[in-house]
mmCIF file of C-alpha atoms in Angstrom:
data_model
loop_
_atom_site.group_PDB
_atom_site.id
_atom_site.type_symbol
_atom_site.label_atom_id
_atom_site.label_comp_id
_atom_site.label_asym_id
_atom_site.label_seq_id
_atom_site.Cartn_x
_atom_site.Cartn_y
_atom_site.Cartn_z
ATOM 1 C CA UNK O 627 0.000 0.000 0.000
ATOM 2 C CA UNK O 628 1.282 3.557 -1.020
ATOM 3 C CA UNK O 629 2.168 5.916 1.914
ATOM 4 C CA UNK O 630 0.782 9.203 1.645
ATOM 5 C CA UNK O 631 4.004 10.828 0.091
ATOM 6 C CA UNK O 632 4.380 8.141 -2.247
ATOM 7 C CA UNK O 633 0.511 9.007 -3.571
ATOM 8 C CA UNK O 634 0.914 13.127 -2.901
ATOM 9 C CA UNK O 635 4.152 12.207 -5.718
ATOM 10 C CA UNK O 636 2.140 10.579 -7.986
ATOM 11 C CA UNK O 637 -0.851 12.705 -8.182
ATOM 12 C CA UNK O 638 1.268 15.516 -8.408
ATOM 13 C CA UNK O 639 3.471 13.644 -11.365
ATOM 14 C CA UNK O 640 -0.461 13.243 -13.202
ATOM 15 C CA UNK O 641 -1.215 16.828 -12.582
ATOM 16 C CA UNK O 642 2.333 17.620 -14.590
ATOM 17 C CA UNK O 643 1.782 15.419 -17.185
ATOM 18 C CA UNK O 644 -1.341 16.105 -17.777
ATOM 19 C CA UNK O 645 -0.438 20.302 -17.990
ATOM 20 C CA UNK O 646 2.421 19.018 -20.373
ATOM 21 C CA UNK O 647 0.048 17.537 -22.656
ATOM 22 C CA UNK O 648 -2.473 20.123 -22.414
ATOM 23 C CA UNK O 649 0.037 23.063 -22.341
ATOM 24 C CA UNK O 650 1.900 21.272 -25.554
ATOM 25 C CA UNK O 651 -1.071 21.233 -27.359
ATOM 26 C CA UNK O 652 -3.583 24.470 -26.926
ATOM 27 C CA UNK O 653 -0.758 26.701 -24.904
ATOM 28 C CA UNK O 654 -0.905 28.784 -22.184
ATOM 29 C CA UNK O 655 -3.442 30.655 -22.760
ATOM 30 C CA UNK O 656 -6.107 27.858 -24.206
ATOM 31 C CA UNK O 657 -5.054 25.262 -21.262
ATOM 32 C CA UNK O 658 -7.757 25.497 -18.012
ATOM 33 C CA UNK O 659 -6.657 24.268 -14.635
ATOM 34 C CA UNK O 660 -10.371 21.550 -15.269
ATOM 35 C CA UNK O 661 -9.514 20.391 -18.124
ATOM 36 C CA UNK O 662 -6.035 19.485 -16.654
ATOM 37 C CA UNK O 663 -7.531 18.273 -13.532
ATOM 38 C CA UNK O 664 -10.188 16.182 -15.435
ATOM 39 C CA UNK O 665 -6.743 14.652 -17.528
ATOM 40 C CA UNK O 666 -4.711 14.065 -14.337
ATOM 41 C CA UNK O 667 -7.979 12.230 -12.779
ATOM 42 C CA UNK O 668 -8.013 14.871 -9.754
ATOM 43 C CA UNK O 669 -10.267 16.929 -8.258
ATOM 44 C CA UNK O 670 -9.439 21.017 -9.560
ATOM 45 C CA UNK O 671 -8.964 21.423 -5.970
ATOM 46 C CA UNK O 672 -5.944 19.078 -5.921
ATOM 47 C CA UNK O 673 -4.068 20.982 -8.241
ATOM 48 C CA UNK O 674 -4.166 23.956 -6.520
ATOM 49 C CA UNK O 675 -2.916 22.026 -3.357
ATOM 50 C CA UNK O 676 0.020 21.834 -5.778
ATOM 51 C CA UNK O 677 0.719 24.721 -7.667
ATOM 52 C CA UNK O 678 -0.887 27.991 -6.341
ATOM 53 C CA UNK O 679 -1.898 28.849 -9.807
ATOM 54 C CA UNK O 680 -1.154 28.444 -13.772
ATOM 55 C CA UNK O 681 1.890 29.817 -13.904
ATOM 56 C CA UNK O 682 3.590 28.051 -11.448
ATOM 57 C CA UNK O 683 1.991 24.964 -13.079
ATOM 58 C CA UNK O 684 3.659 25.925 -16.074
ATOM 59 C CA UNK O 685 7.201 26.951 -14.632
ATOM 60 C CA UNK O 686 6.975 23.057 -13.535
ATOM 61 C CA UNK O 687 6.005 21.710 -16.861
ATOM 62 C CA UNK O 688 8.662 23.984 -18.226
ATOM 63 C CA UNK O 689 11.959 22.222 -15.689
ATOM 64 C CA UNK O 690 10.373 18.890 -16.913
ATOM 65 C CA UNK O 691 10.330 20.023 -20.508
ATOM 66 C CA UNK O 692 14.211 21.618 -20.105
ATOM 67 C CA UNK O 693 15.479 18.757 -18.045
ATOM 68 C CA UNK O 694 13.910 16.043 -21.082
ATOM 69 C CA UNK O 695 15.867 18.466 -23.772
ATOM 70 C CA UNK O 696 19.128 18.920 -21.582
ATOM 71 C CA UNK O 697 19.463 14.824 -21.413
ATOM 72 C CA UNK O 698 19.155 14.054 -24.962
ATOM 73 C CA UNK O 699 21.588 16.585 -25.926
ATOM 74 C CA UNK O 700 24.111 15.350 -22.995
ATOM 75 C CA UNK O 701 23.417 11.927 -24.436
ATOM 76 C CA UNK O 702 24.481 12.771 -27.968
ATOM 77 C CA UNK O 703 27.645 14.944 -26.844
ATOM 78 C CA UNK O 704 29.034 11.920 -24.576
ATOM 79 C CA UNK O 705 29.054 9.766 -27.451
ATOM 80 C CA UNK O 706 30.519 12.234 -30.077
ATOM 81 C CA UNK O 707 34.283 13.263 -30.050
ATOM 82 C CA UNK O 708 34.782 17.136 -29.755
ATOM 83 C CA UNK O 709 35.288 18.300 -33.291
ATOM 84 C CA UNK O 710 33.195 21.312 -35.303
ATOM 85 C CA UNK O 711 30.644 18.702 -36.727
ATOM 86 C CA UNK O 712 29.645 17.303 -33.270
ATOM 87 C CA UNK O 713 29.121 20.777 -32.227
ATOM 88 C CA UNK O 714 26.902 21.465 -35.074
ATOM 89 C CA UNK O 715 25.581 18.099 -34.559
ATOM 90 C CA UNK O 716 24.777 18.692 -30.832
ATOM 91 C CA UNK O 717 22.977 22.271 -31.973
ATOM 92 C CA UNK O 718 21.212 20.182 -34.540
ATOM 93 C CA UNK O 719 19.994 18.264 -31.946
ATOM 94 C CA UNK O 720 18.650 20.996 -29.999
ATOM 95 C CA UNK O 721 16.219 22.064 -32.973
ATOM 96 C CA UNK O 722 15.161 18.973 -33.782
ATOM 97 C CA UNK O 723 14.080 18.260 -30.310
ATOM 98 C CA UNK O 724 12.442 22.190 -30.167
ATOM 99 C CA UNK O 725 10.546 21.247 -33.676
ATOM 100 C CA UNK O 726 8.751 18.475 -31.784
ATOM 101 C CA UNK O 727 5.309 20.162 -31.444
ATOM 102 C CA UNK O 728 4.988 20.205 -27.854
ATOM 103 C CA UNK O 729 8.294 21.039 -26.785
ATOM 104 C CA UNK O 730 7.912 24.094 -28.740
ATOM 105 C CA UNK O 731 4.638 25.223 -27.766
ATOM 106 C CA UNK O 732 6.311 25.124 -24.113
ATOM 107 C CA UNK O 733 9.595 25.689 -24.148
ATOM 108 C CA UNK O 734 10.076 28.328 -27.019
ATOM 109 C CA UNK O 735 6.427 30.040 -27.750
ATOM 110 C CA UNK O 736 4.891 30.451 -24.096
ATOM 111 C CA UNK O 737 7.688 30.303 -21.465
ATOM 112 C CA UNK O 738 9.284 33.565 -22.990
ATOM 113 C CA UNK O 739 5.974 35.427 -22.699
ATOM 114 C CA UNK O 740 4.538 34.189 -19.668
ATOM 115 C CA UNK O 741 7.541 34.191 -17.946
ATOM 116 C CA UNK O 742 9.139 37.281 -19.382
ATOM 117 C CA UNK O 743 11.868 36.926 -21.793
ATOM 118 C CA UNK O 744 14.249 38.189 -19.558
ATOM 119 C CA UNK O 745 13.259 35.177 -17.108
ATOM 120 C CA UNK O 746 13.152 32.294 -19.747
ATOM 121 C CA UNK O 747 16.799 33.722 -21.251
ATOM 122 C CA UNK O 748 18.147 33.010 -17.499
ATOM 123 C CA UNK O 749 16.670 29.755 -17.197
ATOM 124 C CA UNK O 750 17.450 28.313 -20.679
ATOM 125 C CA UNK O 751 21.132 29.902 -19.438
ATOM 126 C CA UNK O 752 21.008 28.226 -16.270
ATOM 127 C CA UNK O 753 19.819 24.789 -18.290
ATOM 128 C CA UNK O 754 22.255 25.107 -20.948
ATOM 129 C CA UNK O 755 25.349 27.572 -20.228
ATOM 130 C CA UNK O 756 26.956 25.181 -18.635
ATOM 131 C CA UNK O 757 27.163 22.661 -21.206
ATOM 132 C CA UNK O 758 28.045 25.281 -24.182
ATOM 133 C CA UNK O 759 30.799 26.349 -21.955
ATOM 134 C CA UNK O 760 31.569 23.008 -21.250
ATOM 135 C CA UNK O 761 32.105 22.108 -24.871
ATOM 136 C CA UNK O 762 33.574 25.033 -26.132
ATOM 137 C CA UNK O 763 36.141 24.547 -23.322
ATOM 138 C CA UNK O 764 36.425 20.844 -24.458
ATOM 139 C CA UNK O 765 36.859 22.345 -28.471
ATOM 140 C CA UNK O 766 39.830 24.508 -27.087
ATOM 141 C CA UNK O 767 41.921 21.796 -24.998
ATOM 142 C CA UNK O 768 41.561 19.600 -28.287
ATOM 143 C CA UNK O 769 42.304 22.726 -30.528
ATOM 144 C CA UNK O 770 39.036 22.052 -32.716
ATOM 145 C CA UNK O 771 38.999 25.876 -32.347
ATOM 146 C CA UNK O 772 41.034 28.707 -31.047
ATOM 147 C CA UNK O 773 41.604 29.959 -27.269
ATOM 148 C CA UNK O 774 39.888 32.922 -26.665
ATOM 149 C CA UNK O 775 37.960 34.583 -23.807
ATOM 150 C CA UNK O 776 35.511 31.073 -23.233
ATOM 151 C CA UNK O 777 32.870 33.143 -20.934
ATOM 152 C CA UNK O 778 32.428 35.692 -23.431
ATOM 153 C CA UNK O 779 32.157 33.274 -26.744
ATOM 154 C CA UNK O 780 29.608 31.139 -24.570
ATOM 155 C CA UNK O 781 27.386 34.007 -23.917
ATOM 156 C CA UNK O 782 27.508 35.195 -27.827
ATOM 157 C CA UNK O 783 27.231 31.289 -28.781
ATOM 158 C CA UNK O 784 24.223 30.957 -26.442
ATOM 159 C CA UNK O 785 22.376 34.303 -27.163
ATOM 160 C CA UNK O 786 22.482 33.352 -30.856
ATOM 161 C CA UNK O 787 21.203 30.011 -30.311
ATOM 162 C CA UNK O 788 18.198 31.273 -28.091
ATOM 163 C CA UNK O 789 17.431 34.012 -30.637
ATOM 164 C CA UNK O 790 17.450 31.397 -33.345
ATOM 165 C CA UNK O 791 15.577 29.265 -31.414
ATOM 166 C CA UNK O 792 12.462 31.404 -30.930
ATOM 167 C CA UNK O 793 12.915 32.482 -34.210
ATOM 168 C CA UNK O 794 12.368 29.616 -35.594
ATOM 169 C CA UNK O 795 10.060 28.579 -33.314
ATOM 170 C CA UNK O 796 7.723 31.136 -34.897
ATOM 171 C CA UNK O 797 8.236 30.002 -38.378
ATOM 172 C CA UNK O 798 5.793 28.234 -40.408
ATOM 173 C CA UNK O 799 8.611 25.527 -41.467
ATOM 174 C CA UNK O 800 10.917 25.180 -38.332
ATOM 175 C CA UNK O 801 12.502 22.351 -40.321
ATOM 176 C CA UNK O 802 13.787 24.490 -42.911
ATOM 177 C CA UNK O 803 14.143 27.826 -41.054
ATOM 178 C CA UNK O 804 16.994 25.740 -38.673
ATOM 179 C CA UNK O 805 18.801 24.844 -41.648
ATOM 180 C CA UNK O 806 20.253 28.545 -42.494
ATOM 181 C CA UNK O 807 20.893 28.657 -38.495
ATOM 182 C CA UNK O 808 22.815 25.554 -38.513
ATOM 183 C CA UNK O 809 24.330 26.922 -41.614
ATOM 184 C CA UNK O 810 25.685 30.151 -39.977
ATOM 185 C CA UNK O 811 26.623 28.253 -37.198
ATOM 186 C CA UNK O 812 28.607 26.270 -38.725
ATOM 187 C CA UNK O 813 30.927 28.587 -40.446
ATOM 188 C CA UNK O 814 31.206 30.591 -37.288
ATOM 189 C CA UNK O 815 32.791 27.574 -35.459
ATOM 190 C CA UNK O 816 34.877 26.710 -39.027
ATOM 191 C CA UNK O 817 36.272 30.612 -38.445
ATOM 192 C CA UNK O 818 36.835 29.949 -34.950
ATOM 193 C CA UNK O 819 39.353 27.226 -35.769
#
């Protein structure tokens, strides 16, 4: 028999789940707290003994939605070898997972307007920084590219992927809008060798 943290976890896990479907889907702005607790199989009153409201409903969808992207891009850059093609590769990655409907409903559509762009560029920093630094710092030991100041080419590295990324986001064919960005990005990397 569950204990009562062990079912307070899993309800809350069904309210999430059921806010990531339903956020993926009709957005912010068309998801309602019912419909989500009708989904999760909860009482509406449940989910507010979770989250106080939408937003921080959405803020939780949002970590799940970052951590999901952060692994399969960690997974793909632990089996590459540093070089300016797993680079690309690894950015690749990172649109192809954003051009997955829901992902981008979430992560690139409604989390920089309802949490303020200034709020989502911090997190998506705080989710990815580390790993752009990580591998630029990895492309320098191995001379795949230059030395240079590494904070400062992770910030301009990361700024222009998050611009591209909502960009694109916003573009009828994401598909084909990443292709120029990968493009660019490419040849930026080729001239920092």
């Amino acid at each position: 028999m569950p204990t009562q943290e062990e079912r307070k976890a899993a309800t809350r896990a069904a309210i999430i789940e059921a806010a990531r479907s339903s956020f993926g889907s009709r957005g912010f702005h068309g998801t309602k707290i019912e419909d989500v607790a009708v989904a999760a199989g909860v009482a509406k009153g449940a989910v507010y003994h979770h989250f106080k409201n939408k937003e921080e409903l959405f803020e939780a969808v949002l970590e799940i939605v970052t951590v999901d992207l952060r692994k399969a891009i960690e997974k793909k850059l632990q089996t590459s070898e540093i070089s300016v093609t797993a680079l690309v590769m690894a950015v690749e990655l990172f649109f192809r997972a954003c051009s997955d409907p829901e992902t981008r409903q979430i992560f690139l559509i409604d989390a920089p307007v309802v949490l303020g762009y200034g709020t989502w560029q911090r997190l998506d920093t705080e989710a990815f920084g580390q790993m752009v630094f990580s591998s630029l710092e990895a492309a320098m030991d191995q001379g795949v590219i230059r030395r240079q100041p590494l904070e400062a080419l992770t910030h301009i590295i990361l700024g222009g992927l998050q611009a591209a990324a909502v960009n694109c986001a916003g573009q009828d064919d994401f598909e084909s809008a990443t292709r120029d960005y990968l493009k660019v990005f490419e040849k930026l990397l080729q001239g920092l060798s």
